[in-house]
Coordinates of C-alpha atoms and ligand atoms in Angstrom, one line a residue:
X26 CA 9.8 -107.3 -52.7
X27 CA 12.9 -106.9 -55.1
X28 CA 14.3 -110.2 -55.8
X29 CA 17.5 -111.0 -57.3
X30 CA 17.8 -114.6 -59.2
X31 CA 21.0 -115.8 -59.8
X32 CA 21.2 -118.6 -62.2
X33 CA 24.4 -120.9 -62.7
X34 CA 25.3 -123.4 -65.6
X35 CA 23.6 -126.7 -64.2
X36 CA 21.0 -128.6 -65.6
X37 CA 18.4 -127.6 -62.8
X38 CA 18.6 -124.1 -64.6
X39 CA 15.5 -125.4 -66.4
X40 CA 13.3 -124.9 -63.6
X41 CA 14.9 -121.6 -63.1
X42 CA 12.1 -119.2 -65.2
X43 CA 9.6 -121.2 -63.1
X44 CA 10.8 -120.0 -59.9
X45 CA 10.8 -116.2 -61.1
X46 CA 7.4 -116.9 -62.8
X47 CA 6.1 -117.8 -59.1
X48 CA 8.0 -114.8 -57.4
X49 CA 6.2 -112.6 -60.1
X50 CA 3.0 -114.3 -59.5
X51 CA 2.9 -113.4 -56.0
X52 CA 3.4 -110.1 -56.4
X53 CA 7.2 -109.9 -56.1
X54 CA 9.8 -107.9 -58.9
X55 CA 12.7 -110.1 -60.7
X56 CA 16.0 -109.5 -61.9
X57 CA 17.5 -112.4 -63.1
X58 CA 21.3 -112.4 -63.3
X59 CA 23.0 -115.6 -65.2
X60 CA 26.3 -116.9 -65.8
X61 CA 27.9 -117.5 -69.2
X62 CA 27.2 -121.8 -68.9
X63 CA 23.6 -120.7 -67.0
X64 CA 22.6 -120.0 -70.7
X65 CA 24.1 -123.0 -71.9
X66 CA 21.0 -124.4 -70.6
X67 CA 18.5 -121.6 -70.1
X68 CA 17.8 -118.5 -72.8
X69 CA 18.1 -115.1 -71.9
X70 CA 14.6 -114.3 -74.1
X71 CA 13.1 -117.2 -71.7
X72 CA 14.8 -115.0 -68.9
X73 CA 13.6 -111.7 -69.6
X74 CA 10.6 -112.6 -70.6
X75 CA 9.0 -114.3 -67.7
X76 CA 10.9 -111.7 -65.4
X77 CA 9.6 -109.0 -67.7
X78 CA 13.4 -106.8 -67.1
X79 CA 16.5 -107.2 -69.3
X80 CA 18.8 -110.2 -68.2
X81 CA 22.1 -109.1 -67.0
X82 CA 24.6 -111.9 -67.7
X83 CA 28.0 -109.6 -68.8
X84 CA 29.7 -107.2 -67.0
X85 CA 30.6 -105.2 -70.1
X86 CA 28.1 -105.4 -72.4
X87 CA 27.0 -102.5 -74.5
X88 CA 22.8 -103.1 -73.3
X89 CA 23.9 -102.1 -69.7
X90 CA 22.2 -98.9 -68.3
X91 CA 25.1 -98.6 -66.0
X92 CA 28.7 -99.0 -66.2
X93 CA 28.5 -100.6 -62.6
X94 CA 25.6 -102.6 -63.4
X95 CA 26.8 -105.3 -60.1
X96 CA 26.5 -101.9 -57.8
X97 CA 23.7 -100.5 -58.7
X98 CA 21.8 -104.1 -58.4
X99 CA 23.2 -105.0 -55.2
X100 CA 21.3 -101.7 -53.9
X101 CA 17.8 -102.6 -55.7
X102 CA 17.5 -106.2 -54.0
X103 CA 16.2 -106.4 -51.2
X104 CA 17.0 -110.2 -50.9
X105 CA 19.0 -112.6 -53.5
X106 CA 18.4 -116.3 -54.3
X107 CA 21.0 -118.3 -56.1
X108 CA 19.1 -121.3 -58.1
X109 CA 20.9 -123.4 -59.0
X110 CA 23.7 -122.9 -57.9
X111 CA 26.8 -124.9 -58.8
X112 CA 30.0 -126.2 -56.8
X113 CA 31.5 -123.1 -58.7
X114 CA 29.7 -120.1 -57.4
X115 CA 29.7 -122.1 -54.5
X116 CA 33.8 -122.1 -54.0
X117 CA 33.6 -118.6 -56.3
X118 CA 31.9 -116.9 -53.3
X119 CA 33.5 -118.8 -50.2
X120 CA 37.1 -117.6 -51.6
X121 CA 35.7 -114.2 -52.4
X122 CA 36.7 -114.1 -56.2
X123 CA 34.2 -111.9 -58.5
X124 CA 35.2 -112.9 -62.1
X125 CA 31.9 -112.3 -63.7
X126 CA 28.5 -110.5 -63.5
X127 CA 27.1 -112.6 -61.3
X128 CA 30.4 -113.3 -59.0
X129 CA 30.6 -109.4 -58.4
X130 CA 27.1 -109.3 -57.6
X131 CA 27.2 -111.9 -55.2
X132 CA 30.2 -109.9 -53.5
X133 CA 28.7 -106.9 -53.2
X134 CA 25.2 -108.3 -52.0
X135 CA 25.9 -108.1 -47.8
X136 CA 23.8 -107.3 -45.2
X137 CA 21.0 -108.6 -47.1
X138 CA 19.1 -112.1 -47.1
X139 CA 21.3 -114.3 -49.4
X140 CA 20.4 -118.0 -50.5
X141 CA 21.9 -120.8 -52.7
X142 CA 20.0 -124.1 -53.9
X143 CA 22.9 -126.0 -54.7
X144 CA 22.6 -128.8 -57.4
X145 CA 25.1 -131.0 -58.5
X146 CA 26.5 -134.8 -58.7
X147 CA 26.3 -136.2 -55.4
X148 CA 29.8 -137.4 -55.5
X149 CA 30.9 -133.2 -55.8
X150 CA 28.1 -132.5 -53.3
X151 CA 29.9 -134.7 -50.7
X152 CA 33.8 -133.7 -52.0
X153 CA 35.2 -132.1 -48.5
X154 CA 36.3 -129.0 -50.4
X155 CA 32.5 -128.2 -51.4
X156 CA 31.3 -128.9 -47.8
X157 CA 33.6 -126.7 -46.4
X158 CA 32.9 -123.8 -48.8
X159 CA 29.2 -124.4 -47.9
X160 CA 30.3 -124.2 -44.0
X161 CA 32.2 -121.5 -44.3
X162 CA 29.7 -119.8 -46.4
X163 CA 27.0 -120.5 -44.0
X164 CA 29.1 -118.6 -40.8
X165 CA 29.0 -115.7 -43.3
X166 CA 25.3 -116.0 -42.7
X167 CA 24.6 -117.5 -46.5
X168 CA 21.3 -119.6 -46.2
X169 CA 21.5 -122.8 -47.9
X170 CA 18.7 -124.5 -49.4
X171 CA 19.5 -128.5 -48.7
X172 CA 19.4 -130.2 -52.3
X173 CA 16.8 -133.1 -52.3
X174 CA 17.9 -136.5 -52.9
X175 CA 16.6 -138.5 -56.3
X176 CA 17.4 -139.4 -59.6
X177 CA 20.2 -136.9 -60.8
X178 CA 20.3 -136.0 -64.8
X179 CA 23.6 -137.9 -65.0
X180 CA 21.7 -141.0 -64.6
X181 CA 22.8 -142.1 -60.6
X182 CA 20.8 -141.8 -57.8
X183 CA 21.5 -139.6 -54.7
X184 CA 21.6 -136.4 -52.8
X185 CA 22.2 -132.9 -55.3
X186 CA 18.9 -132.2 -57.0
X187 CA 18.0 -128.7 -56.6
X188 CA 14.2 -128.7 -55.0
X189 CA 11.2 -127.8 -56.6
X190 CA 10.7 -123.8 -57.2
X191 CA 7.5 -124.3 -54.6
X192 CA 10.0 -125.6 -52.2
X193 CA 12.7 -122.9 -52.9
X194 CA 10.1 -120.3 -52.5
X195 CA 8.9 -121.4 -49.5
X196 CA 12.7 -120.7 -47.5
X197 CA 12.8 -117.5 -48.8
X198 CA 11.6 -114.6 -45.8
X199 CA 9.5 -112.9 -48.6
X200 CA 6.9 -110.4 -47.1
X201 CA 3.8 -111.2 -48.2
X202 CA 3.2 -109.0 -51.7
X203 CA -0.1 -110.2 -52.8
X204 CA -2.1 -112.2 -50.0
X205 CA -4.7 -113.7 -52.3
X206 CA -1.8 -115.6 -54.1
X207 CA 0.1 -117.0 -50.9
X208 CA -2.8 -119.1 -49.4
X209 CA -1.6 -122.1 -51.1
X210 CA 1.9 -121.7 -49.1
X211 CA 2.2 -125.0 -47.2
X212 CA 4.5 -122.7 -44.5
X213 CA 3.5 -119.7 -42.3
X214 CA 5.5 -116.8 -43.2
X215 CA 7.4 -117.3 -40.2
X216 CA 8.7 -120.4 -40.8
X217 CA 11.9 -119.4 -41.3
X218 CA 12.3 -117.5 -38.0
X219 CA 11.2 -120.7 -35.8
X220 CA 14.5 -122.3 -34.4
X221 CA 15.5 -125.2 -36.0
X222 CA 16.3 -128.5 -35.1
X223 CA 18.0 -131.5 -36.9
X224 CA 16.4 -135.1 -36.7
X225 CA 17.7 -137.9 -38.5
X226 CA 15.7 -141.3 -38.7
X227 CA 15.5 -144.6 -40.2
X228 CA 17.8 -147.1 -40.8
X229 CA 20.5 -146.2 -44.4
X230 CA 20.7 -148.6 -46.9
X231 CA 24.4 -149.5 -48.3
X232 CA 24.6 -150.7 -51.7
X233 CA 25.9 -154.0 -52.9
X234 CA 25.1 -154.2 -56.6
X235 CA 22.3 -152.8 -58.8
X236 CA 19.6 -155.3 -56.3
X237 CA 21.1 -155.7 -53.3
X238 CA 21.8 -153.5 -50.1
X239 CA 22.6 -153.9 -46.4
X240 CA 19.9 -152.4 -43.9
X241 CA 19.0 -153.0 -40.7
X242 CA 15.3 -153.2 -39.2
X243 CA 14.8 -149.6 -38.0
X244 CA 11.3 -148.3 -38.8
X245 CA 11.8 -144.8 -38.6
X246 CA 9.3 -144.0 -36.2
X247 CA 11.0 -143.0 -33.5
X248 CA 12.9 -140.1 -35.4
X249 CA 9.6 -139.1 -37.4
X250 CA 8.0 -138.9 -33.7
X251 CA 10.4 -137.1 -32.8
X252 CA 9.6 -134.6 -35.9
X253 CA 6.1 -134.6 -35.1
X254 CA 6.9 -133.7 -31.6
X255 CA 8.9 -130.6 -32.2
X256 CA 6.8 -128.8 -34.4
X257 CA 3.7 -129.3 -32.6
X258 CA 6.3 -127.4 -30.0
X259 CA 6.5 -124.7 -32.1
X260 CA 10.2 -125.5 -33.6
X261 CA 11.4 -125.5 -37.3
X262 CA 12.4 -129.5 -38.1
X263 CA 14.8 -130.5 -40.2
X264 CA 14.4 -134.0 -41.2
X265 CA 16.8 -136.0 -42.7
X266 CA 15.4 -139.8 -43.4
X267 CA 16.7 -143.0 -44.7
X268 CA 14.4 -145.3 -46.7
X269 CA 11.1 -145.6 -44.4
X270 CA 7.6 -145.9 -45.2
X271 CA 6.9 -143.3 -42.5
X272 CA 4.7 -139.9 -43.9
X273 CA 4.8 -136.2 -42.2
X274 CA 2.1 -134.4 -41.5
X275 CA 3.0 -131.0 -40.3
X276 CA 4.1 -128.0 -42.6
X277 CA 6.8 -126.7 -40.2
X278 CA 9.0 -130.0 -41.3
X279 CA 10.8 -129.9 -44.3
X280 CA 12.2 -133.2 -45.1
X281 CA 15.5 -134.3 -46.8
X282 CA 15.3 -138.3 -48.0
X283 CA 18.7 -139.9 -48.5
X284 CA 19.9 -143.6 -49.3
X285 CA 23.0 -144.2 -47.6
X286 CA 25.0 -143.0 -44.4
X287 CA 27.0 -140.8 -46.6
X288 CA 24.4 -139.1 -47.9
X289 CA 22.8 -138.8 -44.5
X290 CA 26.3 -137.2 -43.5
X291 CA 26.1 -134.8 -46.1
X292 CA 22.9 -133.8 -45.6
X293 CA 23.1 -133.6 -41.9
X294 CA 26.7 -131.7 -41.7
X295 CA 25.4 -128.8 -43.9
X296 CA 22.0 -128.2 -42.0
X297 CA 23.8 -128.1 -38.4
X298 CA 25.5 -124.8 -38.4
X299 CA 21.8 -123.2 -39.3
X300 CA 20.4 -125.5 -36.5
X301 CA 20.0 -124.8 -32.7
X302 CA 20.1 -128.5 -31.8
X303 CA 20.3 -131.9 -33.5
X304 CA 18.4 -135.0 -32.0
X305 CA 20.3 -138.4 -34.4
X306 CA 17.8 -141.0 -34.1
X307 CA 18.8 -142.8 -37.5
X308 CA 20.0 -146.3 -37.1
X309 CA 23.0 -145.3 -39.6
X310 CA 25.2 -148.5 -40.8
X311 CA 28.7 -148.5 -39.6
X312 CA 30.3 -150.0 -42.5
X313 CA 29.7 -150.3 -46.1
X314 CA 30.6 -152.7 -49.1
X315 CA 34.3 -151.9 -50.1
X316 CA 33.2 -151.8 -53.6
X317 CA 30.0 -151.6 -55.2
X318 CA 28.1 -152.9 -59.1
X319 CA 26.2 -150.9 -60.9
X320 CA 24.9 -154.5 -62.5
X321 CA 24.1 -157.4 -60.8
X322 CA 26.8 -159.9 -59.5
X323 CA 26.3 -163.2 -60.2
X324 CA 26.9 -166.7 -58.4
X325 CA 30.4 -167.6 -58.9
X326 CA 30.1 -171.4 -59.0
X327 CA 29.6 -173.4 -55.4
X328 CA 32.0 -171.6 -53.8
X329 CA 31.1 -168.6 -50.8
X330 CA 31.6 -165.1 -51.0
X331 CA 33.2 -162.6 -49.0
X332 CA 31.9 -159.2 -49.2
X333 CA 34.5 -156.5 -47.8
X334 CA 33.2 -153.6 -45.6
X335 CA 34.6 -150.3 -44.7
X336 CA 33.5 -147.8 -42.4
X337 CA 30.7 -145.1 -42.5
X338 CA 31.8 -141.8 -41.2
X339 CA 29.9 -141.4 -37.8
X340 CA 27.7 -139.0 -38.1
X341 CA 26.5 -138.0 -34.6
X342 CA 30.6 -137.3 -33.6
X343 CA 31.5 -135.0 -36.3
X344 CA 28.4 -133.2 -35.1
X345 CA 29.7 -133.4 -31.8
X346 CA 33.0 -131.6 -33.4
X347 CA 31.3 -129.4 -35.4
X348 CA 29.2 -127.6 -32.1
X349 CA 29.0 -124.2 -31.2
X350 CA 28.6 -122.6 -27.7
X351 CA 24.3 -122.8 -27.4
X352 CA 23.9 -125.6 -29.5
X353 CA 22.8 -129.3 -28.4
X354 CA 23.2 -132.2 -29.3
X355 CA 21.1 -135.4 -28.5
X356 CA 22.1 -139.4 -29.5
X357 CA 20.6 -142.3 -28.9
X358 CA 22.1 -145.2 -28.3
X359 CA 21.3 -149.1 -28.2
X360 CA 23.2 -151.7 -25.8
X361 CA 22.7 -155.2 -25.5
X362 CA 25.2 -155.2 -22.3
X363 CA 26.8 -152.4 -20.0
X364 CA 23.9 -150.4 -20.9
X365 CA 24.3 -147.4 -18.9
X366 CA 28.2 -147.6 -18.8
X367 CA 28.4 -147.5 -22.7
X368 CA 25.6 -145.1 -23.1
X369 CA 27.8 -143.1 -20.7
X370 CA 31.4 -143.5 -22.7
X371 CA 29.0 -142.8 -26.0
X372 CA 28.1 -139.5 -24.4
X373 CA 31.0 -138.1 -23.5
X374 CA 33.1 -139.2 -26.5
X375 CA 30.5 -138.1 -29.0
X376 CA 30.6 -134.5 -27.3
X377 CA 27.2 -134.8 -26.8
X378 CA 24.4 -132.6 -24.1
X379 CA 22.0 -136.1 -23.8
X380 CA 22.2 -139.8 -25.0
X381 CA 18.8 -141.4 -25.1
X382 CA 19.5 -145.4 -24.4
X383 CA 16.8 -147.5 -26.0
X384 CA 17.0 -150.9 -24.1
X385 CA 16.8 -154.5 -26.5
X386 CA 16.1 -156.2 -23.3
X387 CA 12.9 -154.5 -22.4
X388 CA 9.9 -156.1 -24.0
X389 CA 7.9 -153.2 -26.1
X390 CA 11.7 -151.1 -26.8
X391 CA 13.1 -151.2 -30.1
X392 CA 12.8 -151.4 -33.8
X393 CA 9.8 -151.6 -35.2
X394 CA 7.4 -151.7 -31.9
X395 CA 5.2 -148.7 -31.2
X396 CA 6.3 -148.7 -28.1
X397 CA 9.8 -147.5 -25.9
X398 CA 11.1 -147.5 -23.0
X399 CA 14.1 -145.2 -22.7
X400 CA 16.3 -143.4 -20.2
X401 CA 17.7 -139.8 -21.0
X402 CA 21.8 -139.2 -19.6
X403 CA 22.4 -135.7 -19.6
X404 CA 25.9 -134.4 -19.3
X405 CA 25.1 -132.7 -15.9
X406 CA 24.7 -135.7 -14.7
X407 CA 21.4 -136.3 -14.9
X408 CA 19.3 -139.8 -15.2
X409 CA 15.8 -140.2 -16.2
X410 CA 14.2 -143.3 -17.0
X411 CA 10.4 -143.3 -18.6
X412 CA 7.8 -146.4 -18.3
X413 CA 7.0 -147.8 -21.4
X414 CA 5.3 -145.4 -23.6
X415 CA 4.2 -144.5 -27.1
X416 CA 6.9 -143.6 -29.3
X417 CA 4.4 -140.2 -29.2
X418 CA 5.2 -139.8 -26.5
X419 CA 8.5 -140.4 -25.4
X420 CA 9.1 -137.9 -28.0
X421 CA 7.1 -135.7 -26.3
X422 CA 9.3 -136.5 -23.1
X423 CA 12.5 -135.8 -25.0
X424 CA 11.4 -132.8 -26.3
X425 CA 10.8 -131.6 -22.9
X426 CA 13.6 -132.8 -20.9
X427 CA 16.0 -131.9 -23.7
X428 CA 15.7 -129.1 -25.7
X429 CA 13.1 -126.7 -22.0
Ligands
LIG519 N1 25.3 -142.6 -35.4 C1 25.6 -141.7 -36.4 N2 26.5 -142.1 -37.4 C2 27.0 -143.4 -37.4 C3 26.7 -144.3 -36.4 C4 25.8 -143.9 -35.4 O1 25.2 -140.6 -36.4 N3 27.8 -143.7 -38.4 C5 24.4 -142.1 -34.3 C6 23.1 -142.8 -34.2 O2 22.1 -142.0 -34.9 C7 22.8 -142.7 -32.7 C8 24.2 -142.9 -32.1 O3 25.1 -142.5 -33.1 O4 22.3 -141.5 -32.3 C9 24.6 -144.2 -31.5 O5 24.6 -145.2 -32.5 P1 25.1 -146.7 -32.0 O6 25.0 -147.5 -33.3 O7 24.4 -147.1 -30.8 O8 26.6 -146.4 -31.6 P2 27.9 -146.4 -32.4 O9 28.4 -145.0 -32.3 O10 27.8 -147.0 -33.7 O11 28.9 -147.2 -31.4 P3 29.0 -148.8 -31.2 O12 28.8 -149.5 -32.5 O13 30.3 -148.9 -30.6 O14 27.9 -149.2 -30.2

């Protein structure tokens, strides 16, 4: 295939040449088109080189074989891939504004496969006006490659690092160019065709200082069951985790870790749009420390201290606004009293198609057991309650009760 690289001035740019040397290797023709700050960080003899074609990085240079260099590209690619791509191109191409090579490309490249990695801070990943230039972008049809989360190169931890060039490649719909080379592909070519549902699992940590967090007891393994469940069903899974010691197996997951319930809200509200259904199965903190240390806060003396919490943006119920006509939404939730008249309220407030209500009171149910017990309120009015079964397979039951 022709393949367009876009590269934009982060510091992820490094791995850029990496990704084009894998797209060559299997078979595939680059052109790499880079933004002024791209090269702040990246050279265009680097560029060319592993591409093997002249870099185009300037709309008006004298090197140009044409004087509409942005046209003429936009008709040899037969599918583009932004990485990284920074907040900037981000808002440049959501508020349609072509100020330089790259820009114009971008605007010019429709009715063709178009993706972005993003990569940046985590605190501009999560600014509003970014998410909603991703949203918007992705209504236009835009794939967007979720950022992983990990140590970022200005020293913090969190959601924005672009994913490894393996990774990238594997979301791209190439057609397959050189078999011999793609056997190594974790994914089937298809993978990006399956319909694609959401999970998120595990319980989000909230920082207090540099040592200290609040959690809760939540395993994970009911939203990794849940993963495991899916795929085997033939759907696309994307999985969004908090801290867990749980593993996946199959290739048709691709997971996203994250720390906190922000994060978790990030990464969750910019994979819904491209998602047929969500199931939320995290056990996501409602409130977080006011204010947090980067060092570690020390005793003050005898007296106590009071720690001051705000609250978590709910995660599940801006899903629940965010919905479209044919998508579905699945919640769990876990009473201690009025179980089946809260789990009700929950499921009609939170916009939701089913609430799954995991009963404390049942011996066997809960965090950190193997075992559930679980009954599924649809919004048709529908009840179903399940004996107490593997967490296997009362995801299996979900599966098939909520998303036939
Ligand atoms: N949830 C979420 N984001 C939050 C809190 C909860 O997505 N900030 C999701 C959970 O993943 C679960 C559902 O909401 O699917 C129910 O969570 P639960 O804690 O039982 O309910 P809350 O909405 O927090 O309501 P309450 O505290 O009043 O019981």
């Amino acid at each position: 295939m022709r393949i367009l690289v876009g590269i934009t001035g982060g510091i992820a740019a490094y791995k850029s040449p990496q990704l084009v040397r894998l797209l060559r290797k299997a078979g595939h023709e680059v052109q790499c088109v880079a933004t002024r700050h791209a090269l702040q960080f990246v050279t265009p003899l680097t560029l060319e080189t592993v591409s093997g074609r002249r870099l185009y990085a300037d709309l008006f240079a004298d090197g140009n074989d044409h004087t509409t260099e942005h046209i003429s590209l936009k008709d040899w690619g037969e599918i583009m891939v932004v990485a990284p791509a920074t907040a900037n191109i981000i808002g440049k191409l959501a508020g349609g504004i072509a100020d330089d090579a790259l820009s114009a490309l971008l605007l010019a490249f429709t009715g063709k496969p178009l993706y972005l990695a993003p990569a940046m801070n985590t605190q501009m990943w999560e600014n509003p006006a970014v998410q909603r230039n991703l949203a918007r972008l992705e209504a236009d049809g835009v794939h967007i490659i979720p950022p992983a989360s990990g140590s970022l190169a200005c020293g913090t931890e969190g959601i924005g690092r672009m994913p490894e060039p393996e990774e990238i490649m594997e979301h791209l719909e190439l057609k397959v160019e050189n078999p011999t080379t793609q056997t190594n592909s974790q994914f089937p070519t298809t993978h990006s065709e399956l319909p694609k549902v959401l999970v998120t699992a595990g319980p989000t940590y909230e920082k207090i200082d540099a040592v200290r967090f609040i959690g809760n007891y939540s395993s994970g393994k009911m939203g990794f069951a849940l993963a495991e469940a899916l795929a085997k069903k033939g759907f696309a899974v994307e999985l969004v985790a908090g801290p867990t010691a749980c593993r996946t197996t199959h290739p048709a997951i691709h997971r996203t870790d994250v720390e906190s319930a922000r994060e978790m809200y990030a990464a969750a509200t910019a994979l819904f749009p491209s998602c047929q259904a969500a199931i939320l199965a995290a056990a996501v903190a409602d409130y977080r420390p006011a204010q947090t240390a980067d060092h570690k806060l020390k005793k003050q003396g005898d007296s106590g201290m009071t720690l001051e919490l705000v609250q978590n943006p709910d995660i599940l119920a801006t899903l629940g606004q965010m919905k479209q006509k044919g998508q579905r939404l699945i919640g769990f939730a876990l009473e201690t009293d009025h179980e089946a008249d809260n789990a009700l309220a929950k499921l009609e407030r939170k916009r939701l198609d089913y609430i799954i209500l995991n009963s404390l009171r049942d011996e066997g149910s809960g965090f950190g057991v193997d075992t559930n017990r679980v009954t599924i309120f649809g919004s048709d009015g529908s009840r179903h309650t399940s004996p107490l079964l593997s967490k296997a397979e009362v995801a299996e039951l979900i599966v098939a009760r909520c998303l036939a």
